[in-house]
Every structure is written in structure tokens, then in C-alpha cells.
CSV table of C-alpha atoms and ligand atoms in Angstrom, one decimal:
chain,number,residue,atom,x,y,z
Y,237,MET,CA,-31.7,70.9,97.3
Y,238,GLU,CA,-32.4,74.1,96.0
Y,239,LYS,CA,-33.8,71.9,92.7
Y,240,ASN,CA,-36.6,70.5,95.3
Y,241,SER,CA,-37.2,74.0,96.5
Y,242,TRP,CA,-37.6,74.9,92.7
Y,243,GLY,CA,-39.9,71.9,92.0
Y,244,ARG,CA,-42.4,73.1,94.7
Y,245,ILE,CA,-41.9,76.4,93.8
Y,246,ARG,CA,-43.5,75.3,90.2
Y,247,THR,CA,-46.5,73.3,91.9
Y,248,GLU,CA,-47.4,76.2,93.6
Y,249,LEU,CA,-47.2,78.1,90.8
Y,250,HIS,CA,-49.4,76.0,88.2
Y,251,ALA,CA,-51.9,76.3,91.0
Y,252,SER,CA,-51.6,80.2,91.8
Y,253,ILE,CA,-51.4,81.3,87.7
Y,254,GLY,CA,-53.5,78.3,86.0
Y,255,GLY,CA,-52.1,76.1,83.4
Y,256,ASP,CA,-52.0,78.1,80.4
Y,257,ALA,CA,-49.8,80.9,81.7
Y,258,PHE,CA,-48.0,78.3,83.4
Y,259,LYS,CA,-46.8,76.4,80.2
Y,260,ASN,CA,-46.1,80.0,78.5
Y,261,TRP,CA,-44.2,81.1,81.1
Y,262,ILE,CA,-42.9,79.3,83.8
Y,263,ASP,CA,-42.3,75.9,82.7
Y,264,PRO,CA,-40.1,77.1,79.9
Y,265,LEU,CA,-37.9,78.6,83.2
Y,266,VAL,CA,-34.6,76.4,83.4
Y,267,PHE,CA,-33.5,76.6,87.0
Y,268,ASP,CA,-29.6,77.1,87.5
Y,269,GLY,CA,-29.6,76.8,90.5
Y,270,VAL,CA,-28.8,79.7,93.8
Y,271,ASP,CA,-25.9,81.9,93.1
Y,272,GLY,CA,-25.5,83.9,96.8
Y,273,THR,CA,-28.9,85.2,97.2
Y,274,ILE,CA,-29.4,85.6,93.6
Y,275,ALA,CA,-31.7,83.3,92.0
Y,276,ARG,CA,-30.5,82.0,88.7
Y,277,PHE,CA,-32.7,81.1,85.3
Y,278,THR,CA,-32.4,80.4,82.0
Y,279,VAL,CA,-34.9,81.7,79.6
Y,280,PRO,CA,-35.3,81.4,75.9
Y,281,THR,CA,-35.8,85.0,75.0
Y,282,SER,CA,-34.9,88.2,77.3
Y,283,PHE,CA,-38.9,89.6,76.4
Y,284,MET,CA,-39.4,86.2,77.9
Y,285,GLY,CA,-37.3,86.5,81.1
Y,286,ASN,CA,-38.9,90.7,81.0
Y,287,TRP,CA,-42.0,89.2,81.3
Y,288,VAL,CA,-41.5,86.8,84.1
Y,289,SER,CA,-39.5,89.2,86.3
Y,290,ARG,CA,-41.8,91.7,86.1
Y,291,ASN,CA,-44.9,90.0,86.6
Y,292,TYR,CA,-44.4,87.1,88.4
Y,293,GLY,CA,-41.1,87.7,90.3
Y,294,ASP,CA,-42.4,89.1,93.5
Y,295,ALA,CA,-44.5,85.7,93.8
Y,296,ILE,CA,-41.6,83.8,92.6
Y,297,LEU,CA,-39.3,85.6,95.7
Y,298,HIS,CA,-41.5,85.2,98.1
Y,299,LEU,CA,-41.8,81.4,97.6
Y,300,PHE,CA,-38.3,81.0,97.6
Y,301,SER,CA,-39.0,82.8,101.3
Y,302,VAL,CA,-41.2,80.2,102.0
Y,303,GLU,CA,-38.9,77.4,101.1
Y,304,GLU,CA,-36.8,78.8,103.6
Y,305,VAL,CA,-34.5,79.7,100.7
Y,306,HIS,CA,-32.3,83.0,100.5
Y,307,VAL,CA,-33.0,85.0,97.8
Y,308,ASP,CA,-33.3,88.9,97.1
Y,309,ARG,CA,-33.0,89.0,93.7
Y,310,LEU,CA,-34.0,87.2,90.1
Y,311,GLU,CA,-31.7,86.9,87.1
Y,312,PHE,CA,-33.1,85.5,83.3
Y,313,ASN,CA,-30.4,84.8,81.3
Y,314,ALA,CA,-31.4,84.4,77.4
Y,315,ALA,CA,-30.3,81.5,75.9
Y,316,ALA,CA,-30.0,82.2,72.1
Y,317,HIS,CA,-30.7,79.2,70.8
Y,318,SER,CA,-27.1,77.7,71.7
Y,319,ASN,CA,-26.2,77.9,75.2
Y,320,ALA,CA,-22.9,79.9,74.1
Y,321,ASN,CA,-24.5,83.0,74.2
Y,322,VAL,CA,-26.3,83.9,77.5
Y,323,LYS,CA,-26.2,87.4,78.4
Y,324,PRO,CA,-27.8,88.6,81.4
Y,325,VAL,CA,-31.3,90.5,81.1
Y,326,LYS,CA,-31.2,94.1,82.0
Y,327,SER,CA,-34.9,94.7,83.5
Y,328,ALA,CA,-35.0,98.5,81.9
Y,329,GLU,CA,-34.0,96.6,78.2
Y,330,LYS,CA,-37.1,96.9,76.0
Y,331,PRO,CA,-38.5,93.6,75.3
Y,332,ALA,CA,-36.9,91.8,72.4
Y,333,VAL,CA,-40.4,91.5,70.9
Y,334,GLN,CA,-38.2,91.4,67.4
Y,335,GLY,CA,-37.6,87.8,68.0
Y,336,LYS,CA,-40.8,86.9,68.9
Y,337,GLU,CA,-43.2,84.5,65.8
Y,338,LEU,CA,-46.0,86.9,64.7
Y,339,PRO,CA,-49.4,85.4,65.1
Y,340,SER,CA,-50.3,85.7,62.2
Y,341,SER,CA,-53.5,83.8,60.1
Y,342,PRO,CA,-51.5,81.3,57.6
Y,343,LEU,CA,-51.6,82.6,54.2
Y,344,ASP,CA,-52.6,81.0,51.1
Y,345,ASP,CA,-50.1,80.6,48.9
Y,346,ARG,CA,-52.5,81.1,45.9
Y,347,PHE,CA,-53.8,84.3,46.5
Y,348,THR,CA,-51.2,86.1,44.7
Y,349,PHE,CA,-51.6,89.6,42.7
Y,350,ASP,CA,-50.5,86.8,39.5
Y,351,ASN,CA,-53.4,85.0,40.4
Y,352,PHE,CA,-56.1,87.8,40.9
Y,353,VAL,CA,-57.6,88.4,37.8
Y,354,VAL,CA,-58.4,92.2,37.0
Y,355,GLY,CA,-61.4,94.1,36.1
Y,356,LYS,CA,-63.6,97.2,35.5
Y,357,PRO,CA,-65.1,96.5,39.1
Y,358,ASN,CA,-62.1,95.4,41.4
Y,359,GLU,CA,-59.6,97.8,38.9
Y,360,LEU,CA,-59.6,100.5,42.0
Y,361,ALA,CA,-59.4,98.1,44.6
Y,362,HIS,CA,-56.6,95.9,43.3
Y,363,ALA,CA,-54.5,99.4,41.8
Y,364,ALA,CA,-54.9,100.3,45.6
Y,365,ALA,CA,-53.7,97.1,47.2
Y,366,ARG,CA,-50.9,96.9,44.8
Y,367,ARG,CA,-49.5,100.5,45.5
Y,368,VAL,CA,-50.0,99.8,49.2
Y,369,ALA,CA,-47.7,96.7,48.5
Y,370,GLU,CA,-45.0,98.2,46.4
Y,371,GLY,CA,-44.5,100.8,49.4
Y,372,GLY,CA,-42.9,104.1,49.7
Y,373,PRO,CA,-44.1,106.8,51.4
Y,374,VAL,CA,-47.5,105.1,53.0
Y,375,SER,CA,-50.2,107.1,51.2
Y,376,PHE,CA,-53.7,105.5,51.5
Y,377,ASN,CA,-53.7,104.9,55.6
Y,378,PRO,CA,-55.5,102.7,56.3
Y,379,LEU,CA,-56.3,101.3,53.5
Y,380,PHE,CA,-60.1,100.3,53.6
Y,381,LEU,CA,-61.4,97.5,51.2
Y,382,TYR,CA,-65.1,96.7,50.9
Y,383,GLY,CA,-67.4,94.7,49.4
Y,384,GLY,CA,-69.6,91.5,49.1
Y,385,VAL,CA,-69.2,87.8,50.2
Y,386,GLY,CA,-66.7,86.1,47.3
Y,387,LEU,CA,-65.3,89.1,45.4
Y,388,GLY,CA,-61.8,88.7,46.7
Y,389,LYS,CA,-60.8,90.8,49.6
Y,390,THR,CA,-59.1,88.5,51.4
Y,391,HIS,CA,-57.2,87.4,47.9
Y,392,LEU,CA,-55.9,90.8,47.9
Y,393,MET,CA,-55.1,91.2,51.4
Y,394,HIS,CA,-53.0,87.9,50.9
Y,395,ALA,CA,-51.4,89.0,47.7
Y,396,ILE,CA,-50.4,92.5,49.5
Y,397,ALA,CA,-48.7,91.0,52.4
Y,398,HIS,CA,-47.1,87.9,49.6
Y,399,GLU,CA,-45.7,91.1,47.9
Y,400,VAL,CA,-44.5,92.9,51.1
Y,401,LYS,CA,-42.7,90.0,52.0
Y,402,GLN,CA,-41.0,88.9,48.9
Y,403,ARG,CA,-39.7,93.0,48.4
Y,404,ASN,CA,-38.4,93.2,52.1
Y,405,PRO,CA,-38.2,89.7,53.7
Y,406,LEU,CA,-37.6,91.7,57.3
Y,407,ALA,CA,-40.2,93.9,57.0
Y,408,ARG,CA,-43.1,92.5,60.1
Y,409,VAL,CA,-46.4,91.5,58.3
Y,410,LEU,CA,-49.4,90.5,60.2
Y,411,TYR,CA,-52.6,89.6,58.9
Y,412,ILE,CA,-55.7,88.1,61.0
Y,413,SER,CA,-58.8,88.0,60.8
Y,414,ALA,CA,-61.2,90.5,62.9
Y,415,GLU,CA,-62.2,87.4,64.8
Y,416,GLN,CA,-58.7,86.5,65.8
Y,417,PHE,CA,-57.9,89.8,66.8
Y,418,MET,CA,-61.2,90.0,69.1
Y,419,TYR,CA,-60.0,86.0,70.5
Y,420,ARG,CA,-56.4,87.2,71.5
Y,421,PHE,CA,-57.4,90.4,72.9
Y,422,VAL,CA,-60.0,88.0,75.3
Y,423,GLN,CA,-57.1,85.7,75.7
Y,424,ALA,CA,-54.8,88.3,76.8
Y,425,LEU,CA,-57.2,89.6,79.3
Y,426,ARG,CA,-57.8,86.4,80.4
Y,427,PHE,CA,-54.3,85.3,81.4
Y,428,LYS,CA,-53.2,89.0,82.3
Y,429,ASP,CA,-51.2,89.3,79.4
Y,430,MET,CA,-51.9,92.9,77.7
Y,431,TYR,CA,-48.1,93.9,78.0
Y,432,THR,CA,-47.3,91.1,75.1
Y,433,PHE,CA,-50.7,91.7,73.1
Y,434,LYS,CA,-50.4,95.1,72.9
Y,435,GLU,CA,-46.2,95.1,72.0
Y,436,LEU,CA,-47.1,92.6,69.6
Y,437,PHE,CA,-49.7,94.4,67.5
Y,438,ARG,CA,-47.7,97.7,68.2
Y,439,SER,CA,-44.5,95.9,66.6
Y,440,VAL,CA,-45.5,95.3,63.0
Y,441,ASP,CA,-44.5,97.3,59.8
Y,442,VAL,CA,-48.0,96.6,58.4
Y,443,LEU,CA,-51.4,95.2,59.9
Y,444,MET,CA,-54.1,93.7,58.1
Y,445,VAL,CA,-57.4,92.8,59.6
Y,446,ASP,CA,-59.5,91.1,57.7
Y,447,ASP,CA,-63.8,90.8,58.2
Y,448,VAL,CA,-63.6,94.2,60.6
Y,449,GLN,CA,-67.3,94.4,60.8
Y,450,PHE,CA,-67.2,91.4,63.1
Y,451,ILE,CA,-65.3,93.4,66.1
Y,452,ALA,CA,-69.1,95.8,65.9
Y,453,GLY,CA,-70.9,95.7,69.0
Y,454,LYS,CA,-67.6,94.7,71.1
Y,455,ASP,CA,-66.9,97.2,72.6
Y,456,SER,CA,-63.5,96.5,74.4
Y,457,THR,CA,-62.4,95.0,71.1
Y,458,GLN,CA,-62.9,98.1,69.3
Y,459,ASP,CA,-61.8,99.8,72.1
Y,460,GLU,CA,-58.1,98.1,72.0
Y,461,PHE,CA,-57.9,98.4,68.5
Y,462,PHE,CA,-58.5,102.2,68.2
Y,463,HIS,CA,-55.7,102.3,70.5
Y,464,THR,CA,-53.4,99.8,67.9
Y,465,PHE,CA,-54.4,101.9,64.9
Y,466,ASN,CA,-53.8,105.0,66.3
Y,467,ALA,CA,-50.4,104.0,67.6
Y,468,LEU,CA,-49.9,102.3,64.4
Y,469,ILE,CA,-50.6,105.1,62.4
Y,470,GLU,CA,-48.7,107.7,64.3
Y,471,ASN,CA,-45.6,105.4,63.3
Y,472,ASN,CA,-46.0,105.7,60.2
Y,473,LYS,CA,-46.8,101.4,59.6
Y,474,GLN,CA,-49.3,101.0,57.3
Y,475,ILE,CA,-53.0,99.9,58.3
Y,476,ILE,CA,-55.1,97.3,56.1
Y,477,ILE,CA,-58.6,96.6,56.5
Y,478,SER,CA,-61.2,95.1,55.2
Y,479,ALA,CA,-64.9,94.5,55.6
Y,480,ASP,CA,-68.3,93.4,53.9
Y,481,ARG,CA,-69.5,97.0,54.3
Y,482,SER,CA,-68.1,100.7,54.2
Y,483,PRO,CA,-66.8,102.0,57.2
Y,484,GLY,CA,-70.4,104.1,57.8
Y,485,GLU,CA,-72.2,101.3,57.3
Y,486,ILE,CA,-71.4,99.3,59.9
Y,487,ASP,CA,-73.9,99.8,62.7
Y,488,GLY,CA,-72.4,98.7,66.0
Y,489,LEU,CA,-68.8,100.4,65.2
Y,490,GLU,CA,-67.4,103.3,66.9
Y,491,ASP,CA,-67.8,106.6,65.2
Y,492,ARG,CA,-64.4,107.8,65.9
Y,493,ILE,CA,-63.3,104.3,64.5
Y,494,LYS,CA,-65.5,105.2,61.5
Y,495,SER,CA,-63.3,108.5,60.9
Y,496,ARG,CA,-60.5,107.4,61.6
Y,497,MET,CA,-60.7,105.2,58.6
Y,498,GLN,CA,-62.8,107.0,56.2
Y,499,CYS,CA,-59.3,109.3,56.5
Y,500,GLY,CA,-57.4,107.0,54.2
Y,501,LEU,CA,-58.6,105.8,51.3
Y,502,VAL,CA,-61.8,103.8,51.2
Y,503,VAL,CA,-62.5,101.4,48.2
Y,504,ASP,CA,-65.0,98.9,47.1
Y,505,LEU,CA,-64.8,96.0,44.9
Y,506,HIS,CA,-68.0,95.8,43.0
Y,507,PRO,CA,-70.2,92.8,42.0
Y,508,THR,CA,-68.2,90.9,39.4
Y,509,ASP,CA,-69.7,91.6,35.8
Y,510,TYR,CA,-69.9,89.4,33.1
Y,511,GLU,CA,-66.4,89.9,31.6
Y,512,LEU,CA,-64.9,89.4,35.3
Y,513,ARG,CA,-66.4,86.3,35.8
Y,514,LEU,CA,-65.1,85.1,32.2
Y,515,GLY,CA,-61.6,86.4,33.1
Y,516,ILE,CA,-61.8,84.4,36.2
Y,517,LEU,CA,-62.8,80.9,35.1
Y,518,GLN,CA,-60.7,81.3,32.4
Y,519,SER,CA,-57.7,81.9,34.2
Y,520,LYS,CA,-58.9,78.9,36.9
Y,521,THR,CA,-59.4,76.5,34.4
Y,522,GLU,CA,-56.0,77.3,32.9
Y,523,ALA,CA,-55.1,76.0,36.3
Y,524,GLN,CA,-57.0,73.3,37.2
Y,525,ILE,CA,-56.7,71.9,33.4
Y,526,LYS,CA,-52.8,71.5,34.9
Y,527,LEU,CA,-53.2,69.4,37.5
Y,528,ASN,CA,-56.1,67.2,35.2
Y,529,PRO,CA,-54.5,66.5,32.1
Y,530,GLY,CA,-56.4,65.1,29.5
Y,531,VAL,CA,-59.2,67.4,31.0
Y,532,GLU,CA,-60.8,69.7,27.8
Y,533,MET,CA,-62.4,72.8,28.8
Y,534,ASP,CA,-65.5,74.1,26.2
Y,535,MET,CA,-65.2,77.7,26.2
Y,536,ARG,CA,-69.3,78.1,25.8
Y,537,VAL,CA,-69.4,76.1,28.7
Y,538,LEU,CA,-67.3,78.6,30.6
Y,539,GLU,CA,-69.6,81.6,29.0
Y,540,PHE,CA,-72.5,79.7,30.7
Y,541,LEU,CA,-71.5,79.8,33.8
Y,542,ALA,CA,-70.1,83.5,34.2
Y,543,HIS,CA,-73.5,83.9,32.9
Y,544,ARG,CA,-75.6,81.8,35.4
Y,545,ILE,CA,-73.1,81.8,38.2
Y,546,SER,CA,-73.7,85.5,39.6
Y,547,SER,CA,-74.0,85.4,43.1
Y,548,ASN,CA,-69.9,84.9,43.9
Y,549,VAL,CA,-66.3,83.8,42.8
Y,550,ARG,CA,-66.1,81.5,45.2
Y,551,VAL,CA,-69.0,79.6,44.3
Y,552,LEU,CA,-67.8,80.1,40.3
Y,553,GLU,CA,-64.9,78.6,41.7
Y,554,GLY,CA,-66.3,75.4,43.2
Y,555,ALA,CA,-69.1,74.7,39.8
Y,556,LEU,CA,-65.9,74.5,38.0
Y,557,THR,CA,-63.8,72.4,40.0
Y,558,ARG,CA,-66.7,70.2,40.2
Y,559,LEU,CA,-67.2,70.0,36.2
Y,560,ILE,CA,-63.2,69.2,36.0
Y,561,ALA,CA,-63.0,66.7,38.1
Y,562,PHE,CA,-66.2,65.0,37.2
Y,563,SER,CA,-64.9,65.0,33.8
Y,564,SER,CA,-61.2,64.1,35.0
Y,565,LEU,CA,-63.0,60.8,37.1
Y,566,VAL,CA,-65.5,59.6,35.2
Y,567,GLY,CA,-63.9,60.3,31.5
Y,568,ARG,CA,-66.9,62.0,30.5
Y,569,GLU,CA,-66.2,65.3,27.9
Y,570,ILE,CA,-67.6,68.9,29.8
Y,571,THR,CA,-70.2,69.7,27.3
Y,572,LEU,CA,-73.4,72.2,27.7
Y,573,ASP,CA,-75.5,69.5,28.8
Y,574,MET,CA,-72.8,67.9,30.9
Y,575,ALA,CA,-72.7,71.1,33.0
Y,576,GLN,CA,-76.5,71.4,33.6
Y,577,GLU,CA,-76.8,67.9,35.1
Y,578,CYS,CA,-73.7,68.0,37.2
Y,579,LEU,CA,-74.2,71.4,38.3
Y,580,THR,CA,-78.0,71.5,38.9
Y,581,ASP,CA,-78.0,72.8,42.3
Y,582,ILE,CA,-75.5,75.5,42.0
Y,583,LEU,CA,-77.5,77.1,39.3
Y,584,ARG,CA,-80.8,76.6,40.7
Y,585,ALA,CA,-79.3,78.3,44.3
Y,586,SER,CA,-78.2,81.1,41.8
Y,587,GLU,CA,-81.1,81.5,40.3
Y,588,ARG,CA,-81.6,85.5,41.2
Y,589,LYS,CA,-84.6,85.9,43.5
Y,590,VAL,CA,-84.6,89.6,43.8
Y,591,THR,CA,-87.1,90.3,47.4
Y,592,ILE,CA,-89.0,92.8,48.0
Y,593,ASP,CA,-87.2,93.8,51.4
Y,594,GLU,CA,-83.8,94.1,49.3
Y,595,ILE,CA,-85.6,96.6,46.5
Y,596,GLN,CA,-86.8,98.5,49.9
Y,597,ARG,CA,-83.1,98.4,51.3
Y,598,LYS,CA,-81.2,99.6,48.0
Y,599,VAL,CA,-83.7,101.9,47.3
Y,600,ALA,CA,-83.6,103.6,51.0
Y,601,ASP,CA,-79.4,103.3,50.4
Y,602,HIS,CA,-79.6,105.0,47.1
Y,603,PHE,CA,-81.9,107.9,48.2
Y,604,ASN,CA,-80.2,108.0,51.4
Y,605,LEU,CA,-83.4,107.0,53.3
Y,606,ARG,CA,-84.1,105.4,56.5
Y,607,MET,CA,-86.3,102.2,56.0
Y,608,SER,CA,-88.8,103.7,58.2
Y,609,ASP,CA,-89.3,106.7,55.9
Y,610,LEU,CA,-89.8,104.8,52.9
Y,611,LEU,CA,-92.6,102.3,54.8
Y,612,SER,CA,-93.9,105.8,56.0
Y,613,ALA,CA,-96.9,107.4,55.3
Y,614,ARG,CA,-95.1,110.6,54.6
Y,615,ARG,CA,-95.9,112.3,51.0
Y,616,ALA,CA,-93.0,114.2,51.1
Y,617,ARG,CA,-91.8,114.3,47.9
Y,618,ALA,CA,-88.5,113.4,48.9
Y,619,VAL,CA,-89.8,110.1,50.4
Y,620,ALA,CA,-92.7,109.3,48.1
Y,621,ARG,CA,-90.5,109.7,44.9
Y,622,PRO,CA,-88.2,107.2,46.1
Y,623,ARG,CA,-91.2,104.7,47.6
Y,624,GLN,CA,-92.4,104.9,44.1
Y,625,VAL,CA,-89.6,104.0,42.9
Y,626,ALA,CA,-89.4,101.0,45.5
Y,627,MET,CA,-92.7,100.2,44.9
Y,628,PHE,CA,-91.8,100.2,40.6
Y,629,LEU,CA,-89.1,97.6,41.1
Y,630,SER,CA,-91.0,95.7,43.4
Y,631,LYS,CA,-93.5,94.7,39.8
Y,632,MET,CA,-90.6,94.6,38.0
Y,633,LEU,CA,-88.6,92.4,39.3
Y,634,THR,CA,-90.7,89.9,42.0
Y,635,SER,CA,-93.3,87.9,40.5
Y,636,LYS,CA,-95.2,89.3,44.2
Y,637,SER,CA,-98.9,90.4,43.3
Y,638,LEU,CA,-100.8,94.3,43.8
Y,639,PRO,CA,-102.0,93.6,46.9
Y,640,GLU,CA,-98.6,92.0,48.5
Y,641,ILE,CA,-96.4,94.7,47.6
Y,642,GLY,CA,-98.8,97.1,48.7
Y,643,ARG,CA,-98.9,95.3,51.9
Y,644,LYS,CA,-95.4,95.1,52.3
Y,645,PHE,CA,-94.8,98.6,51.8
Y,646,GLY,CA,-96.7,99.6,55.2
Y,647,GLY,CA,-100.2,97.8,54.4
Y,648,ARG,CA,-101.0,100.2,51.0
Y,649,ASP,CA,-104.0,99.6,48.9
Y,650,HIS,CA,-103.0,97.9,45.8
Y,651,THR,CA,-104.4,101.1,43.2
Y,652,THR,CA,-101.7,102.9,45.4
Y,653,VAL,CA,-99.1,100.4,43.7
Y,654,ILE,CA,-100.5,100.6,40.1
Y,655,HIS,CA,-100.9,104.6,40.7
Y,656,ALA,CA,-96.9,104.2,41.1
Y,657,VAL,CA,-95.5,102.1,39.1
Y,658,LYS,CA,-97.3,104.4,36.2
Y,659,ARG,CA,-96.2,107.3,37.4
Y,660,ILE,CA,-92.6,105.9,37.6
Y,661,GLU,CA,-93.0,104.7,33.8
Y,662,GLU,CA,-94.2,108.2,33.0
Y,663,LEU,CA,-91.1,109.9,34.7
Y,664,LYS,CA,-88.9,107.7,32.9
Y,665,GLN,CA,-89.9,109.3,29.9
Y,666,SER,CA,-89.7,112.8,31.1
Y,667,ASP,CA,-87.2,112.6,33.9
Y,668,SER,CA,-83.6,111.9,33.2
Y,669,GLN,CA,-82.5,111.8,36.7
Y,670,ILE,CA,-84.9,109.4,37.6
Y,671,ALA,CA,-84.2,107.0,34.5
Y,672,GLU,CA,-81.0,106.7,35.7
Y,673,ASP,CA,-81.7,106.2,39.2
Y,674,VAL,CA,-84.0,103.3,38.5
Y,675,GLU,CA,-81.7,101.5,36.0
Y,676,LEU,CA,-79.1,102.0,38.3
Y,677,LEU,CA,-80.7,100.2,41.2
Y,678,ARG,CA,-82.0,97.5,38.6
Y,679,ARG,CA,-78.8,96.6,37.3
Y,680,MET,CA,-77.5,96.6,41.2
Y,681,LEU,CA,-80.6,94.1,42.1
Y,682,GLU,CA,-80.2,91.8,39.7
Y,683,ALA,CA,-76.4,91.5,39.4
U,480,ADP,P1,-63.9,87.9,50.2
U,480,ADP,O1,-62.4,87.8,51.1
U,480,ADP,O2,-63.7,89.1,49.9
U,480,ADP,O3,-64.6,86.7,50.8
U,480,ADP,P2,-62.0,86.3,49.0
U,480,ADP,O4,-60.6,86.8,48.8
U,480,ADP,O5,-62.4,85.2,49.8
U,480,ADP,O6,-63.5,86.7,48.9
U,480,ADP,O7,-62.0,85.1,47.7
U,480,ADP,C1,-63.1,84.1,47.3
U,480,ADP,C2,-62.4,83.0,46.2
U,480,ADP,O8,-62.9,83.8,44.9
U,480,ADP,C3,-60.9,82.8,45.8
U,480,ADP,O9,-60.8,81.6,45.8
U,480,ADP,C4,-60.4,84.2,45.5
U,480,ADP,O10,-59.3,83.6,44.9
U,480,ADP,C5,-61.3,83.9,44.0
U,480,ADP,N1,-61.2,85.3,43.2
U,480,ADP,C6,-61.9,86.7,43.6
U,480,ADP,N2,-62.0,87.6,43.2
U,480,ADP,C7,-61.2,87.0,42.1
U,480,ADP,C8,-60.4,87.9,41.2
U,480,ADP,N3,-60.3,89.2,40.6
U,480,ADP,N4,-59.4,86.7,40.5
U,480,ADP,C9,-59.1,85.7,40.5
U,480,ADP,N5,-59.8,85.2,41.9
U,480,ADP,C10,-60.6,85.6,42.9
U,481,MG,MG1,-62.5,86.7,53.2
């Protein structure tokens, strides 16, 4: 008869708390009956018992009284796997978060340190990641990795996770994208489940949040992130964060978060250079040829790819995979001609087209100016010189005409552009600082 009551109480709860919360918290309860005035339940974990008691206890008691079943206390017994080990939950007991699954995003098995090719552009990031993975006193906290798309940020983070787990299988490592972090946060708000959310994120040893630029401008998520962040740092837990830009450059990220992130070690993954690309291609070729016996790779083809595809490693890998698949399926030898034919689209997309906008942005960044200053009519040397550099680079690196360039710089006359180009050419001879700036910018833009 009490069982029937419980059935109706369940129906009521389902209607009042909603399907998801019901599924998470009420459905797993096994009602063992009423003993005197105590209603007893078996729950999968003591954490869960605590949670239900705290959040739905009053509602359940109330519904028992509606059913005219006299209950004045609920007791939840955690069933540890087998029912043999039933232990009552004391309400003061700390939630058994330890037993909970971490909501970690899946890790890619291939993203290990062994498979990461180290070169000049990524050696610092790699060394820092290694150091963090090796544990010991937390020295770089947080470790902030940033760099453009496909340069290996996610790979390094997964590698840290693999390594930490291998060294200490009990370590609680949580890798999550910022997007997932936000999704879970919003879910927690919706289902009034902040407690679990906070406990989970605060109970880890290593927290990694990938692509953190995603939460820029999302204020309440940032706020929660900030608190999680502080709580972990205070407890000396390691945090690793990645983004596509440096903390200072992420618009819409709160200043207190930026400065917190800058307290640790901030390292960037530079765009790959030719040597690194060739190294990566060799390493990936070896791995792929093992899976496709009979395929042979011509070193000249790898060199060609490393030259021509400089955008990001993912594209490089895609090209290689396609070549090897093609050769293996059609039985054709991989030659330069074959590669050019087979990869026409990728090669065309990778042709480096520098735009004036890009040049202006890079130059403004480099000289610490705002874009609006660069395009303004101001003639102060601190602004005028960088503007001339940008015009010079626009002439050198794009196929735009002088009037077109002038228009892009706040509607200036083409003679201004001619003057700028001449001036920078002269200065490059006499002023080594300018020569260096121009060279550096050119290399960055052509990378
Ligand atoms: P990001 O997260 O920076 O956008 P990923 O870590 O996802 O880039 O890397 C993109 C792809 O390139 C992955 O398949 C990764 O394994 C590969 N990759 C990037 N850098 C390296 C490297 N140094 N050595 C080997 N593979 C790399
Ligand atoms: Mg990534």
C-alpha cells in the first residue's frame, strides 16, 4: 500500500521537477518501505542520497502526508555496487564526489607527447606542457597555451592528460572545452543543480579548459569560471587553459580573469615553420604507412607539401591522408605530379593571400596602436611611421593598386602611398630598427 503511495508520489515529482531532474535523482531511488515513521530508500551513492534529501526531501515528506502516510523522516542508504554494503547516510556527511564520474570530454588516444613533433615554433609550449604533466610542485599555474587554429593546443592538452593519468591513475583530470563548460553550467542553472556542478569542478586535481575564448562576453559563465578557477588555484590544483589568442587580446574577457591568467605561465604556439611541417609530415607518414603497407612516399612530395601548405597542421594531415589513401586505393605511385593533381583544391586554398586588413591589424598590434589611430589623419610620428610601414607592406604583399591602398587607409591619395613606400625603402637602409620591424611583419604575414 505504501508502494502504491510511492508510485503516485513519483508521478507528482515527475510533474513538478521535470523529466530530466526526475531521471537524474528520483528515478534511481529504490523505495524500501516505511519503518515506523521513517521512509527508507536505497540510492546508488551517498552523494545522491544527500542531494535528494537536501533538494527534494521536503517535497517528498509533503507528498507522503498528502498520501496520508505518516512519515517524519527520510533515510537514504547507499548501495555500494552490491547490496551487501549498505550504509546509512548521515546528513552532515560530505558528498561523496570522489565516486562520481568526471564529465571529462573524451581524449584522443593519438594526442600523446610521443606523437607530438617538437620544433622551434612550439618548443616552449611543449616544454611547459611536459613540466606540468610531470607534476611536482605546481610552478606554472595556470598554464595558458595560445596560438592559431591547428597548431597543436588540443594535442598538447590531451598529452598532458594522458601523461598525468599514466603517472598517477588516481589523479582526477578533467579536460573540457569552454563550450562544454558553459553548456554544463547552463544545464546546472536550469535544473537548479549548481551544487553538483560546483562540487565536480572543484574536486579535480587538474582542470583543463580548451578554447577559453569561447566564454568571452558570456558573463555569468565567466563569473562561475572565475570562481572555479580561484578555488582550484587556492588549493594548489593545476589549471591549464588554451585559447586562440593571448589573455590580453581576448575581447569581452573580464579584466580580473585576464590578470589571473597572466599570473601563471603564458606561452604561445607560433605558426609552424618549414622544418616543423616537414618533421610532422615525416612522423605522420610513418604512422600511416604502417596502416597502408605497400604505399611508398617520396621525400620530395613531403618537401613540396611542407612548402605549399603552411596554414595549419590539420590541413597538412588531411593532404597526407588523402595522398596515401589515393595511392593505396588506386595503386598509383605517389609522385609530385600525382600529388598536385590529387590535392588541387587544398593547394589552391593554401595559396597565401595577404589582405590589407590583415596587414593593418598586424601592424597596429606590432606597434601597439589602435586600428582607428592607424587609419586616422594624425601625423604624430608614433602613428605616421607605422602607417607608412603598413602601406609599404600592402604594396609589397598584395596586388592592390596604389589608389586602392590609399582608399583602404582612410581615403588617402595614391601619392601619399607612393611617398610612404619610398620613405620606408629609404629608412630600411638607414634605420635597422625599422628594417627589423618590416622584416618581422613580412614574415608573420607570409607565414
Ligand atoms: P589546435 O587545438 O591548436 O587547433 P590541434 O591540437 O587540434 O590544434 O591539432 C590539429 C592537428 O594537428 C591534430 O591532429 C594534431 O595531432 C596535429 N598536430 C599539431 N601540431 C602537431 C605537432 N607538433 N606534432 C604532431 N601533430 C601535430
Ligand atoms: Mg583545439
